[in-house]
């Protein structure tokens, strides 16, 4: 079935009876929105009012390079809404970008997350946005991907930035099914930070999966700044179990205790490897930069959707969409990754 018709079938959000348990199809997104590096104090209403006549032909590829967030945010929200996503993890969003997304996605949406620099609103968020008719948020927390994970604003030595993970528990309203969802953004400069971050997230995901006799569903999204192969692959290899995790803070291990022997070989499974081959569509690279469309020199697959190896979810499709439109605007230097999962 073509991606779209498959997607709309899933996104009918009706419950299907599969043997005994009802499942719900959801589409989630992971998208690094690129921080607002060119603030221009234009309101969302001003951006919307300035949209051109829909019949007006643009100057094809007339714009190049990074455009201000005030322009990019319209494309970001349009893409997400037209894809009918119901859950999204973003990266690099400053508080004004979080507020803009809340405005543009509309009143069916809510979000959770904190600024990484102070645990409130300073610095970039890794926020989780969710569609309220579909999900009830049970609770949320943030941990820092450092040697002191509960100290807000703490930074791993040698990392370029403070790094966080946003953790949530949701309930699907239609079925009552609960799951854990973690969204993150690992460091762009320190491979050691990325390995530590992946190790902390894997531990936390393992803890969550081990609840309810090992039957708790876990989903993870993020910009890992780590490809699946090559010299930067450590974080990807750790979270997928290809290499062992690195030592992590013992207070963290005590707060999230994994019962001895529970799900001994728990790992995160890359959604791209967990759907039928025909369900993998769109592009390969998730990072493109703001270079001209024919310059692939920076292309990398570093943004992922994972599910816990203990199951409780089924991968249906994954798609990496373009962020480019005819006028040359690139909505972000990353492309959005869309996953269709039933759970
Ligand atoms: C942004 O725009 C508002 C409303 O026009 C104005 O009051 C404010 O001074 C502007 N801020 C900056 C930093 O330009
Ligand atoms: C997220 O968790 C914090 C800490 O428990 C809580 O104060 C806050 O209300 C939660 N946010 C939402 C949207 O539930
Ligand atoms: C572990 O993290 C906690 C909370 O952030 C911190 O208080 C503690 O000092 C850390 N332990 C070590 C050995 O660094
Ligand atoms: C975990 O993996 C090890 C090594 O492959 C294997 O011997 C063991 O049986 C596995 N444990 C479980 C619970 O699957």
Short mmCIF file of C-alpha atoms and ligand atoms in Angstrom, two decimals:
data_model
loop_
_atom_site.label_atom_id
_atom_site.label_comp_id
_atom_site.label_asym_id
_atom_site.label_seq_id
_atom_site.Cartn_x
_atom_site.Cartn_y
_atom_site.Cartn_z
CA UNK A 1 0.00 0.00 0.00
CA UNK A 2 1.39 3.46 -0.77
CA UNK A 3 2.72 5.28 2.25
CA UNK A 4 -0.05 7.84 2.37
CA UNK A 5 -3.00 5.50 2.09
CA UNK A 6 -1.38 3.18 4.61
CA UNK A 7 -0.87 6.16 6.86
CA UNK A 8 -4.42 7.40 6.59
CA UNK A 9 -5.70 3.92 7.29
CA UNK A 10 -3.58 3.83 10.42
CA UNK A 11 -4.43 7.37 11.34
CA UNK A 12 -8.12 6.80 11.30
CA UNK A 13 -7.29 6.20 14.96
CA UNK A 14 -10.07 3.74 15.25
CA UNK A 15 -9.18 0.77 17.38
CA UNK A 16 -8.63 -2.54 15.66
CA UNK A 17 -9.07 -5.85 17.34
CA UNK A 18 -5.94 -7.98 17.04
CA UNK A 19 -6.63 -11.26 18.79
CA UNK A 20 -7.41 -10.05 22.30
CA UNK A 21 -5.73 -6.63 22.55
CA UNK A 22 -6.86 -3.45 20.82
CA UNK A 23 -4.08 -1.42 19.19
CA UNK A 24 -3.90 2.15 17.98
CA UNK A 25 -1.90 3.39 15.02
CA UNK A 26 0.02 6.58 15.67
CA UNK A 27 2.34 8.68 13.55
CA UNK A 28 5.16 10.30 15.48
CA UNK A 29 7.87 12.66 14.31
CA UNK A 30 11.41 13.48 15.31
CA UNK A 31 12.62 16.83 14.03
CA UNK A 32 15.54 19.04 14.93
CA UNK A 33 14.06 22.49 14.26
CA UNK A 34 17.40 24.37 14.25
CA UNK A 35 17.57 27.03 16.94
CA UNK A 36 16.34 30.50 16.07
CA UNK A 37 19.70 31.98 15.15
CA UNK A 38 18.23 34.95 13.25
CA UNK A 39 15.57 36.42 15.59
CA UNK A 40 13.61 39.19 13.89
CA UNK A 41 10.75 39.86 16.28
CA UNK A 42 8.05 39.00 13.74
CA UNK A 43 4.92 37.57 15.33
CA UNK A 44 3.23 34.38 14.15
CA UNK A 45 0.22 36.46 13.12
CA UNK A 46 2.45 38.72 11.04
CA UNK A 47 4.04 35.69 9.34
CA UNK A 48 0.63 34.24 8.54
CA UNK A 49 -0.66 37.57 7.24
CA UNK A 50 2.37 37.85 4.93
CA UNK A 51 1.85 34.50 3.19
CA UNK A 52 1.70 35.07 -0.58
CA UNK A 53 -1.25 34.50 -2.89
CA UNK A 54 -1.47 30.70 -3.20
CA UNK A 55 -1.59 30.98 -7.01
CA UNK A 56 1.56 33.07 -7.17
CA UNK A 57 4.50 31.19 -8.68
CA UNK A 58 7.58 31.57 -6.49
CA UNK A 59 11.02 32.38 -7.78
CA UNK A 60 12.09 28.73 -7.93
CA UNK A 61 14.93 28.18 -5.48
CA UNK A 62 14.95 31.96 -5.19
CA UNK A 63 16.03 31.81 -1.57
CA UNK A 64 19.15 30.04 -0.41
CA UNK A 65 20.87 29.32 2.87
CA UNK A 66 19.29 29.58 6.31
CA UNK A 67 16.10 31.63 6.52
CA UNK A 68 14.82 33.18 9.75
CA UNK A 69 12.74 31.00 12.06
CA UNK A 70 9.83 33.37 11.43
CA UNK A 71 9.76 31.99 7.87
CA UNK A 72 10.78 28.42 8.68
CA UNK A 73 8.19 27.91 11.43
CA UNK A 74 5.31 28.13 8.97
CA UNK A 75 6.80 25.32 6.86
CA UNK A 76 7.57 23.23 9.94
CA UNK A 77 4.02 23.43 11.27
CA UNK A 78 2.45 22.93 7.83
CA UNK A 79 4.52 19.79 7.29
CA UNK A 80 3.66 18.33 10.66
CA UNK A 81 -0.06 19.05 10.39
CA UNK A 82 -0.31 17.81 6.81
CA UNK A 83 1.40 14.56 7.85
CA UNK A 84 -1.26 14.15 10.54
CA UNK A 85 1.24 13.42 13.26
CA UNK A 86 -0.06 12.96 16.80
CA UNK A 87 3.22 12.92 18.74
CA UNK A 88 6.49 14.76 18.14
CA UNK A 89 9.90 15.14 19.70
CA UNK A 90 11.75 18.28 18.66
CA UNK A 91 15.32 19.34 19.27
CA UNK A 92 17.05 22.73 19.49
CA UNK A 93 13.83 24.64 20.17
CA UNK A 94 14.31 27.84 22.14
CA UNK A 95 11.37 28.83 24.32
CA UNK A 96 10.06 31.24 21.69
CA UNK A 97 10.12 28.39 19.16
CA UNK A 98 8.27 26.10 21.57
CA UNK A 99 5.64 28.81 22.00
CA UNK A 100 5.39 29.31 18.24
CA UNK A 101 4.85 25.59 17.67
CA UNK A 102 2.16 25.56 20.35
CA UNK A 103 0.45 28.48 18.57
CA UNK A 104 0.72 27.02 15.08
CA UNK A 105 -0.21 23.42 15.95
CA UNK A 106 -3.32 24.71 17.68
CA UNK A 107 -5.52 24.01 20.66
CA UNK A 108 -5.66 20.23 20.21
CA UNK A 109 -2.00 20.18 21.17
CA UNK A 110 -0.02 20.41 24.36
CA UNK A 111 3.64 19.98 25.15
CA UNK A 112 6.12 19.29 27.90
CA UNK A 113 9.81 20.03 28.38
CA UNK A 114 12.29 22.45 29.92
CA UNK A 115 15.17 24.61 28.80
CA UNK A 116 18.37 22.64 29.21
CA UNK A 117 20.45 25.43 30.69
CA UNK A 118 18.38 25.96 33.86
CA UNK A 119 15.63 23.34 33.90
CA UNK A 120 13.05 26.07 33.28
CA UNK A 121 13.15 28.11 30.08
CA UNK A 122 16.78 28.99 29.34
CA UNK A 123 18.53 27.39 26.40
CA UNK A 124 17.31 24.77 23.98
CA UNK A 125 14.42 22.41 24.80
CA UNK A 126 13.97 18.82 23.65
CA UNK A 127 10.20 19.19 23.98
CA UNK A 128 7.55 16.56 23.41
CA UNK A 129 4.35 17.74 21.72
CA UNK A 130 1.23 15.57 21.82
CA UNK A 131 -2.27 15.60 20.44
CA UNK A 132 -4.66 15.86 23.38
CA UNK A 133 -7.60 13.99 21.85
CA UNK A 134 -5.29 10.98 21.40
CA UNK A 135 -3.07 11.05 24.49
CA UNK A 136 -3.27 11.78 28.16
CA UNK A 137 0.05 12.84 29.68
CA UNK A 138 0.60 10.92 32.92
CA UNK A 139 3.86 12.55 34.01
CA UNK A 140 7.19 13.83 32.77
CA UNK A 141 10.73 14.50 33.89
CA UNK A 142 14.03 15.71 32.52
CA UNK A 143 17.48 14.31 33.18
CA UNK A 144 20.81 15.79 32.23
CA UNK A 145 23.17 13.73 30.09
CA UNK A 146 26.14 14.42 32.32
CA UNK A 147 27.90 12.87 35.30
CA UNK A 148 25.30 14.52 37.58
CA UNK A 149 22.01 13.74 35.79
CA UNK A 150 19.74 15.39 38.37
CA UNK A 151 21.65 18.67 38.50
CA UNK A 152 19.84 21.09 36.19
CA UNK A 153 22.22 22.76 33.78
CA UNK A 154 25.06 20.28 34.35
CA UNK A 155 27.36 19.70 31.38
CA UNK A 156 29.55 16.73 30.56
CA UNK A 157 33.24 17.73 30.58
CA UNK A 158 34.33 18.50 27.03
CA UNK A 159 30.80 18.64 25.60
CA UNK A 160 29.87 21.55 23.37
CA UNK A 161 26.57 22.14 25.18
CA UNK A 162 24.40 21.11 28.11
CA UNK A 163 22.41 18.05 27.01
CA UNK A 164 19.10 16.61 28.26
CA UNK A 165 16.54 13.90 27.75
CA UNK A 166 12.81 14.53 28.20
CA UNK A 167 10.97 11.49 29.55
CA UNK A 168 7.19 11.03 29.54
CA UNK A 169 4.53 8.51 30.34
CA UNK A 170 1.43 8.66 28.16
CA UNK A 171 -1.88 6.86 28.05
CA UNK A 172 -3.69 6.30 24.77
CA UNK A 173 -7.19 7.46 25.53
CA UNK A 174 -8.91 5.04 23.15
CA UNK A 175 -7.45 1.90 24.70
CA UNK A 176 -5.96 2.86 28.06
CA UNK A 177 -2.57 1.56 26.92
CA UNK A 178 0.37 3.28 28.60
CA UNK A 179 3.86 3.76 27.24
CA UNK A 180 7.09 5.60 27.92
CA UNK A 181 8.43 8.11 25.41
CA UNK A 182 11.89 9.69 25.69
CA UNK A 183 13.19 12.45 23.39
CA UNK A 184 16.78 13.69 23.29
CA UNK A 185 19.57 15.54 21.52
CA UNK A 186 23.13 14.32 22.04
CA UNK A 187 26.22 16.49 21.76
CA UNK A 188 27.60 17.61 18.42
CA UNK A 189 31.20 17.85 19.59
CA UNK A 190 31.98 15.21 22.20
CA UNK A 191 31.76 11.55 21.25
CA UNK A 192 32.28 10.70 24.93
CA UNK A 193 29.19 12.76 25.81
CA UNK A 194 27.16 10.98 23.16
CA UNK A 195 28.24 7.59 24.53
CA UNK A 196 27.36 8.64 28.05
CA UNK A 197 24.02 10.08 26.92
CA UNK A 198 23.12 6.89 25.05
CA UNK A 199 24.12 4.83 28.10
CA UNK A 200 21.91 6.88 30.45
CA UNK A 201 18.95 6.72 28.07
CA UNK A 202 19.41 2.97 27.53
CA UNK A 203 19.46 2.43 31.30
CA UNK A 204 16.32 4.52 31.79
CA UNK A 205 14.56 2.81 28.88
CA UNK A 206 15.51 -0.60 30.29
CA UNK A 207 14.14 0.41 33.69
CA UNK A 208 10.88 1.55 32.09
CA UNK A 209 10.59 -1.58 29.92
CA UNK A 210 11.09 -3.79 32.97
CA UNK A 211 7.94 -2.46 34.66
CA UNK A 212 4.79 -4.59 34.56
CA UNK A 213 6.75 -7.79 34.34
CA UNK A 214 8.82 -6.56 31.41
CA UNK A 215 5.80 -5.70 29.26
CA UNK A 216 6.05 -1.89 29.27
CA UNK A 217 6.34 -0.23 25.87
CA UNK A 218 9.17 2.25 25.30
CA UNK A 219 9.68 4.64 22.38
CA UNK A 220 12.72 6.89 21.92
CA UNK A 221 13.38 9.67 19.41
CA UNK A 222 16.33 11.93 19.01
CA UNK A 223 19.06 13.71 17.17
CA UNK A 224 21.95 11.50 18.22
CA UNK A 225 24.64 13.37 16.26
CA UNK A 226 25.81 9.81 15.77
CA UNK A 227 25.40 7.84 12.56
CA UNK A 228 24.82 4.09 12.58
CA UNK A 229 28.28 3.42 11.16
CA UNK A 230 31.62 5.19 11.08
CA UNK A 231 33.76 6.96 13.64
CA UNK A 232 30.83 8.79 15.30
CA UNK A 233 28.69 5.66 15.69
CA UNK A 234 29.36 4.98 19.38
CA UNK A 235 26.06 6.33 20.73
CA UNK A 236 24.01 4.51 18.10
CA UNK A 237 25.93 1.30 18.75
CA UNK A 238 25.40 1.60 22.51
CA UNK A 239 21.66 2.20 22.37
CA UNK A 240 21.18 -0.62 19.87
CA UNK A 241 23.30 -3.00 21.93
CA UNK A 242 26.09 -3.47 19.38
CA UNK A 243 28.66 -2.36 21.96
CA UNK A 244 28.36 -2.16 25.77
CA UNK A 245 27.28 1.04 27.55
CA UNK A 246 29.80 3.19 29.41
CA UNK A 247 29.64 3.62 33.23
CA UNK A 248 26.91 6.01 34.42
CA UNK A 249 26.09 7.88 37.64
CA UNK A 250 25.16 5.50 40.48
CA UNK A 251 22.49 7.81 41.93
CA UNK A 252 20.73 7.57 38.56
CA UNK A 253 20.95 3.77 38.64
CA UNK A 254 19.49 3.75 42.16
CA UNK A 255 16.60 6.03 41.25
CA UNK A 256 15.75 3.82 38.28
CA UNK A 257 16.60 0.35 39.59
CA UNK A 258 16.53 -2.50 37.08
CA UNK A 259 15.55 -5.74 38.82
CA UNK A 260 18.34 -8.29 38.62
CA UNK A 261 18.02 -10.30 35.41
CA UNK A 262 15.02 -8.34 34.12
CA UNK A 263 15.08 -8.16 30.30
CA UNK A 264 18.79 -9.04 30.44
CA UNK A 265 19.49 -8.17 26.82
CA UNK A 266 17.24 -5.13 26.48
CA UNK A 267 18.22 -2.74 23.66
CA UNK A 268 16.57 -0.11 21.50
CA UNK A 269 15.58 -1.20 17.98
CA UNK A 270 16.00 1.26 15.09
CA UNK A 271 12.53 1.63 13.53
CA UNK A 272 14.16 1.66 10.09
CA UNK A 273 15.08 -2.00 10.65
CA UNK A 274 11.70 -2.93 12.14
CA UNK A 275 9.19 -2.17 9.37
CA UNK A 276 8.48 -4.02 6.12
CA UNK A 277 11.03 -2.89 3.51
CA UNK A 278 8.32 -1.28 1.38
CA UNK A 279 7.37 0.78 4.43
CA UNK A 280 10.76 2.53 4.39
CA UNK A 281 10.30 5.56 2.12
CA UNK A 282 11.52 9.04 1.40
CA UNK A 283 15.12 9.93 1.99
CA UNK A 284 18.05 8.36 3.79
CA UNK A 285 19.83 11.38 5.28
CA UNK A 286 18.12 13.20 8.14
CA UNK A 287 20.70 16.00 8.34
CA UNK A 288 21.31 18.02 5.20
CA UNK A 289 22.51 21.43 6.38
CA UNK A 290 21.31 24.60 4.69
CA UNK A 291 23.53 24.10 1.66
CA UNK A 292 22.18 24.24 -1.88
CA UNK A 293 19.92 21.26 -2.66
CA UNK A 294 22.52 19.60 -4.88
CA UNK A 295 25.27 19.80 -2.24
CA UNK A 296 25.15 16.50 -0.37
CA UNK A 297 28.51 16.99 1.33
CA UNK A 298 27.01 17.15 4.84
CA UNK A 299 24.27 14.54 4.44
CA UNK A 300 24.02 12.10 7.36
CA UNK A 301 21.42 9.86 9.02
CA UNK A 302 21.64 10.93 12.67
CA UNK A 303 17.96 11.34 13.70
CA UNK A 304 16.23 8.19 14.85
CA UNK A 305 13.07 6.58 16.13
CA UNK A 306 13.61 3.54 18.35
CA UNK A 307 11.36 1.08 20.13
CA UNK A 308 12.28 -1.15 23.05
CA UNK A 309 13.36 -4.71 22.22
CA UNK A 310 10.81 -6.07 24.71
CA UNK A 311 8.05 -5.19 22.21
CA UNK A 312 4.55 -3.92 22.85
CA UNK A 313 4.69 -1.99 19.57
CA UNK A 314 4.73 -2.82 15.86
CA UNK A 315 6.61 -0.80 13.26
CA UNK A 316 4.47 -0.08 10.21
CA UNK A 317 6.40 2.54 8.24
CA UNK A 318 9.17 5.13 8.44
CA UNK A 319 9.73 8.09 6.15
CA UNK A 320 12.34 10.84 6.05
CA UNK A 321 10.68 13.79 4.32
CA UNK A 322 12.27 16.72 2.56
CA UNK A 323 12.45 20.08 4.33
CA UNK A 324 12.82 21.97 1.01
CA UNK A 325 10.08 23.80 -0.89
CA UNK A 326 10.12 25.27 -4.42
CA UNK A 327 11.01 28.76 -3.25
CA UNK A 328 14.26 27.42 -1.82
CA UNK A 329 13.25 27.66 1.83
CA UNK A 330 14.71 24.78 3.83
CA UNK A 331 12.48 24.45 6.89
CA UNK A 332 15.38 23.20 9.02
CA UNK A 333 18.88 21.90 8.52
CA UNK A 334 17.43 18.52 9.54
CA UNK A 335 14.64 16.70 7.75
CA UNK A 336 11.66 15.37 9.71
CA UNK A 337 11.56 11.65 10.43
CA UNK A 338 8.02 10.19 10.55
CA UNK A 339 7.27 6.82 12.06
CA UNK A 340 4.03 4.86 11.90
CA UNK A 341 3.73 2.55 14.88
CA UNK A 342 0.84 0.60 16.27
CA UNK A 343 0.73 0.04 19.98
C1 LIG B 1 9.48 43.55 19.16
O1 LIG B 1 8.23 44.03 18.69
C2 LIG B 1 7.42 44.58 19.72
C3 LIG B 1 6.07 44.90 19.13
O2 LIG B 1 6.19 45.53 17.88
C4 LIG B 1 8.12 45.82 20.31
O3 LIG B 1 7.34 46.36 21.34
C5 LIG B 1 9.47 45.37 20.86
O4 LIG B 1 10.20 46.48 21.31
C6 LIG B 1 10.29 44.64 19.80
N1 LIG B 1 11.49 44.09 20.39
C7 LIG B 1 12.68 44.15 19.81
C8 LIG B 1 13.81 43.50 20.53
O5 LIG B 1 12.86 44.71 18.76
C1 LIG B 2 5.96 17.88 34.10
O1 LIG B 2 6.51 17.45 35.31
C2 LIG B 2 6.73 18.49 36.27
C3 LIG B 2 7.47 17.87 37.42
O2 LIG B 2 6.75 16.80 37.95
C4 LIG B 2 5.38 19.07 36.65
O3 LIG B 2 5.55 20.13 37.56
C5 LIG B 2 4.69 19.58 35.40
O4 LIG B 2 3.40 20.04 35.71
C6 LIG B 2 4.60 18.49 34.35
N1 LIG B 2 4.07 19.06 33.12
C7 LIG B 2 2.91 18.69 32.60
C8 LIG B 2 2.50 19.39 31.35
O5 LIG B 2 2.21 17.83 33.09
C1 LIG B 3 25.41 11.44 40.63
O1 LIG B 3 24.41 12.40 40.34
C2 LIG B 3 23.91 13.04 41.50
C3 LIG B 3 22.71 13.87 41.10
O2 LIG B 3 22.94 14.68 40.00
C4 LIG B 3 25.02 13.82 42.16
O3 LIG B 3 24.54 14.45 43.34
C5 LIG B 3 26.16 12.88 42.50
O4 LIG B 3 27.25 13.61 43.03
C6 LIG B 3 26.61 12.10 41.29
N1 LIG B 3 27.57 11.09 41.66
C7 LIG B 3 28.83 11.10 41.27
C8 LIG B 3 29.71 10.00 41.74
O5 LIG B 3 29.26 11.97 40.51
C1 LIG B 4 21.36 -12.57 26.69
O1 LIG B 4 22.41 -12.75 25.77
C2 LIG B 4 23.34 -13.73 26.18
C3 LIG B 4 24.51 -13.69 25.21
O2 LIG B 4 24.06 -13.67 23.88
C4 LIG B 4 22.65 -15.09 26.21
O3 LIG B 4 23.57 -16.10 26.63
C5 LIG B 4 21.50 -15.03 27.18
O4 LIG B 4 20.76 -16.22 27.13
C6 LIG B 4 20.56 -13.87 26.85
N1 LIG B 4 19.61 -13.72 27.92
C7 LIG B 4 18.31 -13.61 27.69
C8 LIG B 4 17.44 -13.48 28.91
O5 LIG B 4 17.83 -13.64 26.57
#
